[in-house]
N, C-alpha and C. Protein backbone atom coordinates (compact mmCIF):
# COMPACT_ATOMS: atom_id res chain seq x y z
N UNK A 1 0.81 -1.19 0.00
CA UNK A 1 0.00 0.00 0.00
C UNK A 1 0.86 1.26 0.00
N UNK A 2 2.00 1.19 0.69
CA UNK A 2 2.86 2.37 0.77
C UNK A 2 3.35 2.77 -0.62
N UNK A 3 3.77 1.77 -1.41
CA UNK A 3 4.26 2.05 -2.76
C UNK A 3 3.16 2.65 -3.63
N UNK A 4 1.97 2.11 -3.54
CA UNK A 4 0.83 2.64 -4.30
C UNK A 4 0.52 4.07 -3.88
N UNK A 5 0.54 4.32 -2.58
CA UNK A 5 0.27 5.67 -2.08
C UNK A 5 1.31 6.66 -2.61
N UNK A 6 2.57 6.24 -2.61
CA UNK A 6 3.63 7.12 -3.12
C UNK A 6 3.44 7.40 -4.61
N UNK A 7 3.08 6.39 -5.38
CA UNK A 7 2.85 6.59 -6.81
C UNK A 7 1.67 7.51 -7.05
N UNK A 8 0.63 7.36 -6.26
CA UNK A 8 -0.54 8.22 -6.42
C UNK A 8 -0.19 9.67 -6.14
N UNK A 9 0.65 9.89 -5.14
CA UNK A 9 1.04 11.25 -4.78
C UNK A 9 1.94 11.87 -5.84
N UNK A 10 2.82 11.06 -6.44
CA UNK A 10 3.75 11.59 -7.42
C UNK A 10 3.10 11.75 -8.79
N UNK A 11 2.09 10.94 -9.07
CA UNK A 11 1.45 10.99 -10.38
C UNK A 11 2.19 10.18 -11.44
N UNK A 12 3.38 9.66 -11.11
CA UNK A 12 4.16 8.88 -12.07
C UNK A 12 3.50 7.54 -12.34
N UNK A 13 3.18 7.27 -13.59
CA UNK A 13 2.61 5.98 -13.98
C UNK A 13 1.20 5.76 -13.48
N UNK A 14 0.57 6.80 -12.99
CA UNK A 14 -0.78 6.67 -12.45
C UNK A 14 -1.74 7.45 -13.34
N UNK A 15 -2.80 6.78 -13.75
CA UNK A 15 -3.80 7.42 -14.60
C UNK A 15 -5.16 7.26 -13.94
N UNK A 16 -5.84 8.36 -13.77
CA UNK A 16 -7.17 8.32 -13.16
C UNK A 16 -8.15 7.74 -14.18
N UNK A 17 -8.89 6.74 -13.75
CA UNK A 17 -9.92 6.14 -14.58
C UNK A 17 -11.24 6.28 -13.82
N UNK A 18 -12.08 7.16 -14.29
CA UNK A 18 -13.36 7.37 -13.64
C UNK A 18 -14.34 6.30 -14.08
N UNK A 19 -15.03 5.70 -13.12
CA UNK A 19 -16.01 4.65 -13.41
C UNK A 19 -17.33 5.01 -12.76
N UNK A 20 -18.39 4.66 -13.42
CA UNK A 20 -19.73 4.89 -12.89
C UNK A 20 -20.55 3.63 -13.04
N UNK A 21 -20.02 2.53 -12.54
CA UNK A 21 -20.70 1.25 -12.67
C UNK A 21 -21.90 1.17 -11.74
N UNK A 22 -22.88 0.40 -12.17
CA UNK A 22 -23.98 0.01 -11.28
C UNK A 22 -23.55 -1.29 -10.61
N UNK A 23 -23.88 -1.45 -9.35
CA UNK A 23 -23.48 -2.63 -8.59
C UNK A 23 -24.70 -3.23 -7.89
N UNK A 24 -24.80 -4.55 -7.94
CA UNK A 24 -25.93 -5.25 -7.34
C UNK A 24 -25.43 -6.43 -6.53
N UNK A 25 -26.20 -6.84 -5.54
CA UNK A 25 -25.97 -8.09 -4.82
C UNK A 25 -27.23 -8.93 -4.96
N UNK A 26 -27.05 -10.17 -5.42
CA UNK A 26 -28.16 -11.11 -5.53
C UNK A 26 -27.90 -12.26 -4.57
N UNK A 27 -28.93 -12.71 -3.87
CA UNK A 27 -28.77 -13.81 -2.93
C UNK A 27 -30.11 -14.49 -2.72
N UNK A 28 -30.07 -15.55 -1.93
CA UNK A 28 -31.30 -16.21 -1.52
C UNK A 28 -31.53 -17.54 -2.21
N UNK A 29 -32.60 -18.18 -1.78
CA UNK A 29 -32.94 -19.52 -2.27
C UNK A 29 -33.26 -19.53 -3.76
N UNK A 30 -33.66 -18.41 -4.31
CA UNK A 30 -34.06 -18.33 -5.72
C UNK A 30 -32.92 -17.90 -6.64
N UNK A 31 -31.71 -17.75 -6.09
CA UNK A 31 -30.59 -17.23 -6.86
C UNK A 31 -30.29 -18.05 -8.11
N UNK A 32 -30.13 -19.36 -7.96
CA UNK A 32 -29.79 -20.18 -9.13
C UNK A 32 -30.91 -20.17 -10.17
N UNK A 33 -32.16 -20.17 -9.71
CA UNK A 33 -33.29 -20.13 -10.64
C UNK A 33 -33.31 -18.80 -11.40
N UNK A 34 -33.06 -17.71 -10.70
CA UNK A 34 -33.01 -16.40 -11.35
C UNK A 34 -31.90 -16.36 -12.40
N UNK A 35 -30.70 -16.80 -12.01
CA UNK A 35 -29.57 -16.77 -12.94
C UNK A 35 -29.81 -17.66 -14.15
N UNK A 36 -30.47 -18.79 -13.95
CA UNK A 36 -30.78 -19.69 -15.07
C UNK A 36 -31.68 -19.00 -16.09
N UNK A 37 -32.54 -18.12 -15.64
CA UNK A 37 -33.47 -17.43 -16.54
C UNK A 37 -32.82 -16.27 -17.29
N UNK A 38 -31.86 -15.59 -16.68
CA UNK A 38 -31.38 -14.34 -17.26
C UNK A 38 -29.93 -14.35 -17.73
N UNK A 39 -29.15 -15.35 -17.37
CA UNK A 39 -27.72 -15.34 -17.63
C UNK A 39 -27.37 -16.09 -18.91
N UNK A 40 -26.40 -15.54 -19.67
CA UNK A 40 -25.99 -16.14 -20.93
C UNK A 40 -25.18 -17.42 -20.74
N UNK A 41 -24.56 -17.60 -19.57
CA UNK A 41 -23.82 -18.83 -19.29
C UNK A 41 -24.40 -19.50 -18.05
N UNK A 42 -24.10 -20.78 -17.90
CA UNK A 42 -24.59 -21.54 -16.75
C UNK A 42 -23.74 -21.20 -15.52
N UNK A 43 -24.32 -20.52 -14.58
CA UNK A 43 -23.60 -20.13 -13.36
C UNK A 43 -23.93 -21.01 -12.17
N UNK A 44 -24.42 -22.21 -12.41
CA UNK A 44 -24.76 -23.09 -11.30
C UNK A 44 -23.55 -23.91 -10.87
N UNK A 45 -23.68 -24.58 -9.75
CA UNK A 45 -22.65 -25.49 -9.25
C UNK A 45 -21.31 -24.82 -9.04
N UNK A 46 -20.23 -25.37 -9.68
CA UNK A 46 -18.88 -24.86 -9.45
C UNK A 46 -18.70 -23.39 -9.83
N UNK A 47 -19.48 -22.91 -10.79
CA UNK A 47 -19.36 -21.51 -11.19
C UNK A 47 -19.81 -20.57 -10.07
N UNK A 48 -20.60 -21.08 -9.13
CA UNK A 48 -21.04 -20.25 -8.00
C UNK A 48 -20.19 -20.48 -6.76
N UNK A 49 -19.06 -21.20 -6.92
CA UNK A 49 -18.16 -21.42 -5.78
C UNK A 49 -17.60 -20.07 -5.33
N UNK A 50 -17.22 -19.98 -4.07
CA UNK A 50 -16.75 -18.73 -3.48
C UNK A 50 -15.59 -18.13 -4.27
N UNK A 51 -15.68 -16.84 -4.53
CA UNK A 51 -14.66 -16.03 -5.20
C UNK A 51 -14.42 -16.40 -6.66
N UNK A 52 -15.42 -16.93 -7.34
CA UNK A 52 -15.33 -17.16 -8.77
C UNK A 52 -15.77 -15.89 -9.49
N UNK A 53 -15.02 -15.50 -10.51
CA UNK A 53 -15.29 -14.29 -11.27
C UNK A 53 -15.58 -14.66 -12.71
N UNK A 54 -16.59 -14.04 -13.30
CA UNK A 54 -16.94 -14.31 -14.69
C UNK A 54 -17.44 -13.04 -15.34
N UNK A 55 -17.24 -12.96 -16.65
CA UNK A 55 -17.85 -11.89 -17.45
C UNK A 55 -18.88 -12.57 -18.33
N UNK A 56 -20.09 -12.02 -18.34
CA UNK A 56 -21.18 -12.63 -19.09
C UNK A 56 -22.21 -11.57 -19.43
N UNK A 57 -23.35 -12.02 -19.87
CA UNK A 57 -24.47 -11.14 -20.17
C UNK A 57 -25.66 -11.58 -19.32
N UNK A 58 -26.28 -10.63 -18.65
CA UNK A 58 -27.49 -10.91 -17.87
C UNK A 58 -28.58 -9.98 -18.37
N UNK A 59 -29.67 -10.57 -18.81
CA UNK A 59 -30.80 -9.81 -19.37
C UNK A 59 -30.33 -8.89 -20.49
N UNK A 60 -29.35 -9.35 -21.26
CA UNK A 60 -28.84 -8.59 -22.39
C UNK A 60 -27.83 -7.52 -22.06
N UNK A 61 -27.40 -7.44 -20.80
CA UNK A 61 -26.43 -6.43 -20.35
C UNK A 61 -25.12 -7.12 -20.00
N UNK A 62 -24.01 -6.59 -20.51
CA UNK A 62 -22.69 -7.13 -20.15
C UNK A 62 -22.41 -6.84 -18.68
N UNK A 63 -22.02 -7.88 -17.95
CA UNK A 63 -21.77 -7.75 -16.52
C UNK A 63 -20.52 -8.50 -16.10
N UNK A 64 -19.97 -8.10 -14.98
CA UNK A 64 -18.96 -8.87 -14.27
C UNK A 64 -19.67 -9.48 -13.07
N UNK A 65 -19.47 -10.77 -12.86
CA UNK A 65 -20.14 -11.51 -11.80
C UNK A 65 -19.08 -12.07 -10.85
N UNK A 66 -19.25 -11.85 -9.56
CA UNK A 66 -18.36 -12.40 -8.55
C UNK A 66 -19.20 -13.12 -7.51
N UNK A 67 -18.94 -14.41 -7.33
CA UNK A 67 -19.65 -15.16 -6.29
C UNK A 67 -18.85 -15.09 -5.00
N UNK A 68 -19.55 -14.92 -3.88
CA UNK A 68 -18.90 -14.80 -2.59
C UNK A 68 -19.78 -15.39 -1.50
N UNK A 69 -19.19 -15.52 -0.33
CA UNK A 69 -19.95 -15.86 0.86
C UNK A 69 -19.74 -14.74 1.87
N UNK A 70 -20.83 -14.13 2.31
CA UNK A 70 -20.78 -13.03 3.27
C UNK A 70 -21.75 -13.36 4.39
N UNK A 71 -21.25 -13.27 5.61
CA UNK A 71 -22.08 -13.56 6.79
C UNK A 71 -22.74 -14.93 6.68
N UNK A 72 -22.00 -15.89 6.13
CA UNK A 72 -22.51 -17.26 6.01
C UNK A 72 -23.52 -17.48 4.91
N UNK A 73 -23.73 -16.49 4.07
CA UNK A 73 -24.72 -16.61 3.00
C UNK A 73 -24.05 -16.46 1.63
N UNK A 74 -24.37 -17.37 0.72
CA UNK A 74 -23.85 -17.27 -0.65
C UNK A 74 -24.55 -16.13 -1.36
N UNK A 75 -23.76 -15.37 -2.12
CA UNK A 75 -24.32 -14.27 -2.89
C UNK A 75 -23.52 -14.07 -4.17
N UNK A 76 -24.10 -13.32 -5.06
CA UNK A 76 -23.45 -12.95 -6.31
C UNK A 76 -23.45 -11.43 -6.40
N UNK A 77 -22.28 -10.88 -6.68
CA UNK A 77 -22.19 -9.44 -6.93
C UNK A 77 -22.14 -9.24 -8.44
N UNK A 78 -22.84 -8.23 -8.92
CA UNK A 78 -22.86 -7.89 -10.34
C UNK A 78 -22.40 -6.45 -10.50
N UNK A 79 -21.64 -6.19 -11.56
CA UNK A 79 -21.30 -4.83 -11.95
C UNK A 79 -21.58 -4.69 -13.43
N UNK A 80 -22.17 -3.56 -13.80
CA UNK A 80 -22.41 -3.26 -15.21
C UNK A 80 -22.23 -1.77 -15.44
N UNK A 81 -22.20 -1.39 -16.69
CA UNK A 81 -22.15 0.03 -17.04
C UNK A 81 -23.32 0.73 -16.36
N UNK A 82 -23.04 1.85 -15.74
CA UNK A 82 -24.05 2.55 -14.98
C UNK A 82 -25.27 2.97 -15.78
N UNK A 83 -25.12 3.15 -17.09
CA UNK A 83 -26.27 3.55 -17.90
C UNK A 83 -27.30 2.44 -18.01
N UNK A 84 -26.92 1.22 -17.70
CA UNK A 84 -27.85 0.09 -17.73
C UNK A 84 -28.40 -0.25 -16.34
N UNK A 85 -27.99 0.49 -15.32
CA UNK A 85 -28.34 0.16 -13.95
C UNK A 85 -29.83 0.09 -13.69
N UNK A 86 -30.57 1.10 -14.09
CA UNK A 86 -32.01 1.12 -13.84
C UNK A 86 -32.70 -0.01 -14.59
N UNK A 87 -32.33 -0.21 -15.86
CA UNK A 87 -32.93 -1.29 -16.65
C UNK A 87 -32.67 -2.64 -15.99
N UNK A 88 -31.42 -2.90 -15.60
CA UNK A 88 -31.09 -4.20 -15.01
C UNK A 88 -31.81 -4.38 -13.68
N UNK A 89 -31.84 -3.34 -12.85
CA UNK A 89 -32.56 -3.41 -11.56
C UNK A 89 -34.02 -3.77 -11.79
N UNK A 90 -34.68 -3.04 -12.67
CA UNK A 90 -36.11 -3.27 -12.91
C UNK A 90 -36.37 -4.66 -13.49
N UNK A 91 -35.52 -5.09 -14.41
CA UNK A 91 -35.68 -6.41 -15.02
C UNK A 91 -35.51 -7.52 -13.99
N UNK A 92 -34.42 -7.46 -13.21
CA UNK A 92 -34.18 -8.48 -12.19
C UNK A 92 -35.26 -8.45 -11.12
N UNK A 93 -35.69 -7.27 -10.71
CA UNK A 93 -36.73 -7.15 -9.69
C UNK A 93 -38.04 -7.76 -10.17
N UNK A 94 -38.42 -7.50 -11.41
CA UNK A 94 -39.66 -8.08 -11.95
C UNK A 94 -39.61 -9.60 -11.97
N UNK A 95 -38.47 -10.15 -12.39
CA UNK A 95 -38.34 -11.61 -12.46
C UNK A 95 -38.35 -12.22 -11.06
N UNK A 96 -37.59 -11.63 -10.15
CA UNK A 96 -37.52 -12.20 -8.81
C UNK A 96 -38.87 -12.09 -8.10
N UNK A 97 -39.64 -11.05 -8.37
CA UNK A 97 -40.99 -10.96 -7.80
C UNK A 97 -41.88 -12.07 -8.34
N UNK A 98 -41.75 -12.38 -9.65
CA UNK A 98 -42.52 -13.48 -10.23
C UNK A 98 -42.17 -14.81 -9.58
N UNK A 99 -40.91 -14.95 -9.13
CA UNK A 99 -40.46 -16.17 -8.48
C UNK A 99 -40.83 -16.21 -6.99
N UNK A 100 -41.32 -15.09 -6.47
CA UNK A 100 -41.72 -15.04 -5.06
C UNK A 100 -40.73 -14.36 -4.14
N UNK A 101 -39.74 -13.67 -4.71
CA UNK A 101 -38.74 -12.99 -3.89
C UNK A 101 -38.89 -11.49 -3.97
N UNK A 102 -37.89 -10.78 -3.46
CA UNK A 102 -37.91 -9.32 -3.49
C UNK A 102 -36.63 -8.74 -2.92
N UNK A 103 -36.51 -7.42 -2.92
CA UNK A 103 -35.30 -6.77 -2.41
C UNK A 103 -35.24 -6.82 -0.88
N UNK A 104 -34.00 -6.83 -0.34
CA UNK A 104 -33.84 -6.87 1.11
C UNK A 104 -33.05 -5.68 1.66
N UNK A 105 -32.25 -5.02 0.86
CA UNK A 105 -31.45 -3.89 1.34
C UNK A 105 -30.04 -4.30 1.69
N UNK A 106 -29.12 -3.36 1.61
CA UNK A 106 -27.69 -3.62 1.80
C UNK A 106 -27.36 -4.05 3.23
N UNK A 107 -28.15 -3.62 4.21
CA UNK A 107 -27.86 -3.98 5.60
C UNK A 107 -28.06 -5.47 5.87
N UNK A 108 -28.66 -6.17 4.94
CA UNK A 108 -28.78 -7.63 5.04
C UNK A 108 -27.39 -8.27 5.09
N UNK A 109 -26.41 -7.64 4.45
CA UNK A 109 -25.08 -8.23 4.32
C UNK A 109 -23.98 -7.44 5.02
N UNK A 110 -24.15 -6.14 5.13
CA UNK A 110 -23.10 -5.30 5.67
C UNK A 110 -23.67 -4.40 6.75
N UNK A 111 -23.08 -4.44 7.91
CA UNK A 111 -23.52 -3.62 9.03
C UNK A 111 -23.13 -2.18 8.78
N UNK A 112 -24.02 -1.26 8.96
CA UNK A 112 -23.75 0.15 8.69
C UNK A 112 -23.06 0.87 9.85
N UNK A 113 -22.70 0.14 10.92
CA UNK A 113 -22.03 0.77 12.07
C UNK A 113 -20.63 1.18 11.72
C-alpha cells in the first residue's frame, strides 16, 4: 500500500480512470433459478463457488459476476455500465418478484455501524 500511495502522490505511472458502474448483490434460495433465466452462461454449481469471477451477459447487459460468501450466505455481486443500472434493476426485480422474492437492502449483508 505504501508504494501505491507514493505513486498516487507523485502521479508517475498513475492514470485516473473514472467509473460509474452500477453494482448489485443477488442472494437467496431463488438465486440459481433467477440466474438460469437471465444469464448467458450456466452459473450453477462450481461456477457459483466462493470467489469465482466471470464476465457474461445478464438480461442482455454485459456484466462482471463475482460469487462470494458473506455472513454465512452465498451471494453474487454484479457490476455493469451505470447507464444500464435502472434497466437491469427493474428487469431483475420483476423476475424475482414473479419467483416469489424481493429486495432486502444492503444492511442484510453489511452492518452500517
